Coordinates of C-alpha atoms and ligand atoms in Angstrom, one line a residue:
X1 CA 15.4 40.2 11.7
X2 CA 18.8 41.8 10.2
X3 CA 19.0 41.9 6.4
X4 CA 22.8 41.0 5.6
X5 CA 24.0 42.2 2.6
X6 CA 27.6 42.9 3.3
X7 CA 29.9 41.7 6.4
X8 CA 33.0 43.4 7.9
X9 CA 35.1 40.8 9.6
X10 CA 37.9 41.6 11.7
X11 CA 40.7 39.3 11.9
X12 CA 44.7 38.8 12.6
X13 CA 46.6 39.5 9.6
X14 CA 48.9 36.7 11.7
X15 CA 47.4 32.9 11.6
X16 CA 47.8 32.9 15.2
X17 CA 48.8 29.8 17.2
X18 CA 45.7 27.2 16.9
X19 CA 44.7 25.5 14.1
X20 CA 41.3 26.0 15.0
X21 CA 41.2 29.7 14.2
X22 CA 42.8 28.9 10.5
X23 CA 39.9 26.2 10.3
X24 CA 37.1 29.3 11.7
X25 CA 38.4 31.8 9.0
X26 CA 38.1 28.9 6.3
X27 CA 34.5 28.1 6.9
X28 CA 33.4 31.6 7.3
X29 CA 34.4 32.6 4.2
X30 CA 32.7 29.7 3.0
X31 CA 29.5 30.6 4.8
X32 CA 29.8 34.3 3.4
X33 CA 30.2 33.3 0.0
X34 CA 27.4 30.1 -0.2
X35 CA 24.6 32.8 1.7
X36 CA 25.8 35.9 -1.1
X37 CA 26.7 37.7 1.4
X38 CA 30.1 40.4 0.2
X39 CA 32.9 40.2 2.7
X40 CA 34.5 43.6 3.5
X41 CA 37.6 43.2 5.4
X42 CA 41.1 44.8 5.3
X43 CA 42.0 43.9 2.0
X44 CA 45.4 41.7 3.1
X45 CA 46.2 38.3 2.2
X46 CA 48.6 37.3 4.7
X47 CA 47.4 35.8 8.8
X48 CA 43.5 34.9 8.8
X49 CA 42.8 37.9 7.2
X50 CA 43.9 36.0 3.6
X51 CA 42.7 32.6 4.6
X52 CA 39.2 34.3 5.5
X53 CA 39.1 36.5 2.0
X54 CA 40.5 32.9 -0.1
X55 CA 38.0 30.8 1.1
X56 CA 35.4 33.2 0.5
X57 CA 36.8 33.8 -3.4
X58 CA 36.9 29.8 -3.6
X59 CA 33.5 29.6 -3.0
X60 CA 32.6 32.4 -5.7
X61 CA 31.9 35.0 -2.9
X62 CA 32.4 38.6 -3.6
X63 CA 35.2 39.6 -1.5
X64 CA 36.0 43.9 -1.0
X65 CA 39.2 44.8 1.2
X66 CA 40.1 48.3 2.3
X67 CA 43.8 48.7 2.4
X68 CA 45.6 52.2 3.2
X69 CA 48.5 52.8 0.5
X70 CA 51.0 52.4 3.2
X71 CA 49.8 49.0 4.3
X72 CA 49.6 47.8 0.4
X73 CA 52.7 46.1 0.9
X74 CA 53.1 44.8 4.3
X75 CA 49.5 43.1 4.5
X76 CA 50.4 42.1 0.6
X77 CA 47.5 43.0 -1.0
X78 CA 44.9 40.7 -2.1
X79 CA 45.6 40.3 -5.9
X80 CA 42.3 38.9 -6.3
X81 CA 39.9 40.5 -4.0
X82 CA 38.1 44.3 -5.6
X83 CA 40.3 46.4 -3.7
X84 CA 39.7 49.9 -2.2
X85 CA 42.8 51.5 -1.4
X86 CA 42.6 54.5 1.0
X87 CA 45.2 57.2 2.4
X88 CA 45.3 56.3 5.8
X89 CA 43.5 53.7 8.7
X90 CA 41.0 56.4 9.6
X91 CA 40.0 56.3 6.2
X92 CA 39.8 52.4 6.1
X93 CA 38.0 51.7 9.4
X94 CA 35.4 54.5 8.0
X95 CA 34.8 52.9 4.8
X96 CA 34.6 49.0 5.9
X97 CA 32.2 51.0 9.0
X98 CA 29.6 52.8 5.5
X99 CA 30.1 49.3 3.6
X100 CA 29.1 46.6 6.0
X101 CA 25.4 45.7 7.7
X102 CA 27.2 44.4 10.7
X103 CA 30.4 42.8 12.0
X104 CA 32.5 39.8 13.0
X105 CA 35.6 39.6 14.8
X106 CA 37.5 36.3 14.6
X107 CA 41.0 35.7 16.5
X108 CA 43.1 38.3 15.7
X109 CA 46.1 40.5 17.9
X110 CA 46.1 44.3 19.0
X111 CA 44.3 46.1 15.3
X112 CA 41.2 43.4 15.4
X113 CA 41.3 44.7 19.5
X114 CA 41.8 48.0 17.9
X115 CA 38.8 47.9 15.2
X116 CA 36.0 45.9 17.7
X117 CA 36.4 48.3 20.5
X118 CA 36.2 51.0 18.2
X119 CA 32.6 50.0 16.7
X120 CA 31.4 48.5 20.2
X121 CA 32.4 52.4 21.2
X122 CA 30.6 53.7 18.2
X123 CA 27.4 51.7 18.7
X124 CA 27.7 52.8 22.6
X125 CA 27.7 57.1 21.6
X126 CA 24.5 56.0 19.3
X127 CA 26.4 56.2 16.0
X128 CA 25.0 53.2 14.6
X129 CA 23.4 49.8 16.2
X130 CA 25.0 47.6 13.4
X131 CA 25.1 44.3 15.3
X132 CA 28.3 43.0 16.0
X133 CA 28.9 39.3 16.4
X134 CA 32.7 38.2 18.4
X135 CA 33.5 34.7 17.4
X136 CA 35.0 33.0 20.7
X137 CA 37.0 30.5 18.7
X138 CA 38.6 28.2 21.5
X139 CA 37.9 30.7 24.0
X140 CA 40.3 33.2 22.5
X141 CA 37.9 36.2 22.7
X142 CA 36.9 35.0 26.7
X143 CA 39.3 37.9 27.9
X144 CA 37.2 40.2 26.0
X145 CA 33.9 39.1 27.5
X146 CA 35.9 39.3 31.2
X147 CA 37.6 43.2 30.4
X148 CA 34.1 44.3 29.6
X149 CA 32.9 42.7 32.6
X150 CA 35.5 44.4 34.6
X151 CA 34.5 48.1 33.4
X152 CA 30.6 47.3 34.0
X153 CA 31.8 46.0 38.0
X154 CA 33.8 49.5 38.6
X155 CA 31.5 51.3 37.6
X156 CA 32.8 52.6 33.9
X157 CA 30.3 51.4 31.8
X158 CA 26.9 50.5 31.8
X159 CA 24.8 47.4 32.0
X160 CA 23.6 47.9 28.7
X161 CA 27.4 47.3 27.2
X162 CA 26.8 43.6 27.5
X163 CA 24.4 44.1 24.5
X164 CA 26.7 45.7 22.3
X165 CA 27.6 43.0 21.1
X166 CA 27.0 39.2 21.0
X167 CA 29.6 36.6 21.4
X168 CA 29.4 32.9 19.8
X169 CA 31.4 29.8 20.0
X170 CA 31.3 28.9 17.0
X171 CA 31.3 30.3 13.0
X172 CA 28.7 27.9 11.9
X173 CA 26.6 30.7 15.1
X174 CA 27.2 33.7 13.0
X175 CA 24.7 34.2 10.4
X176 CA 21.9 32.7 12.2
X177 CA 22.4 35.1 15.2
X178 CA 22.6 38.1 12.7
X179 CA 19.4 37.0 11.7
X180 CA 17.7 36.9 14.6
X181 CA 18.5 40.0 15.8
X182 CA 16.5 43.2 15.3
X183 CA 17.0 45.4 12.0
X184 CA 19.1 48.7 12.5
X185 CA 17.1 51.3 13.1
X186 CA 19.6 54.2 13.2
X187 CA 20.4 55.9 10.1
X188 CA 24.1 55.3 11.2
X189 CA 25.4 58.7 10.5
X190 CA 29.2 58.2 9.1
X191 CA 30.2 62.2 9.5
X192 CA 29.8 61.5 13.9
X193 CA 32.0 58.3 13.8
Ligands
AMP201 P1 46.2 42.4 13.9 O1 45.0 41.9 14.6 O2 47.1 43.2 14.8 O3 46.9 41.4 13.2 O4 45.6 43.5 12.8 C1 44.5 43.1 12.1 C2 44.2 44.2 11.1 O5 44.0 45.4 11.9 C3 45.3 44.5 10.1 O6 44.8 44.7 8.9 C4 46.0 45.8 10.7 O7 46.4 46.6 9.6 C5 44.8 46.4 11.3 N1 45.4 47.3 12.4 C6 46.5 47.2 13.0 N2 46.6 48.3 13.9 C7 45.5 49.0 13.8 C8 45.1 50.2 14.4 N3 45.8 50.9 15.3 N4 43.9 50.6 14.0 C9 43.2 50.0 13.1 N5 43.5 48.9 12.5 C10 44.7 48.4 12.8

């Protein structure tokens, strides 16, 4: 059973098109902050990525974003999140990566692609085996599911990739599937990543 202290979600800094994903970001931030658990995400308050972090600060949670100096403007800053500001998005997916017990990844565009490839990657070269949980919201994310399916049928990755990661339909699924999953046992070592 995982021990979550601290969650990295991924998510658009754009609303997207469906309601449903606004509604998804609302209630996880709701979950986050009624279980104590500290959200660590990219430190914006525009797209999902601000609905996420105010619903979590609405519900008293402790909310930590990562923003690179350059992106302090465009993402607009959350004014009332405990922000980190970095020099550059190296820096940023590093230090969400040291803060967080595991992951999330709601709807989001090309840098949510961007951040859950790269720690699906990182847990495949045995950096870490942080679990990492892709909400499916509508079936957005069943593309995802389908490309990694596509690399395991030719032949470029392994079997095992299914496992590195879990997808459910639902945010109301997250916490109890982080729960029920094994405890990290890698040290993960942030110099590697
Ligand atoms: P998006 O899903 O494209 O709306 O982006 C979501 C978050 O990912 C935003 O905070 C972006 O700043 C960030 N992001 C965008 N491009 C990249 C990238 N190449 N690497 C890492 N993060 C990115």
């Amino acid at each position: 059973m995982t021990a979550i202290k601290r969650l990295c979600v991924y998510c658009g800094s754009s609303r997207g098109a469906e309601e449903s994903y606004r509604h998804a970001a609302v209630r996880l931030g709701k979950l986050l902050a009624d279980a104590g658990i500290e959200l660590i995400y990219g430190g914006g308050r525009v797209g999902l990525m601000g609905i996420l972090a105010d619903a979590a600060l609405a519900g008293n949670g402790r909310v930590t974003g990562i923003i690179p100096t350059h992106l302090y403007e465009r993402e607009v800053a959350h004014p009332n999140a405990r922000l980190v500001v970095v020099a550059s998005m190296h820096e940023r997916k590093q230090r969400m990566f040291d803060l967080a017990d595991g992951f999330v990844t709601l709807p989001g565009g090309l840098g949510t692609l961007d951040e859950t490839i790269e720690i699906v990657t990182w847990r495949q070269l045995g950096l870490h085996d942080k679990p990492v949980v892709v909400v499916d919201v509508a079936g957005y994310w069943a593309p995802l599911a389908a490309l990694v399916e596509h690399t395991i049928a030719h032949g470029f990755a392994p079997a095992a990739a299914r496992g590195y990661f879990r997808t459910v339909t639902h945010v109301d699924d997250v916490l109890p599937t982080f729960a029920a999953l094994p405890e990290p046992k890698l040290k993960a070592d942030s110099s590697l990543a």
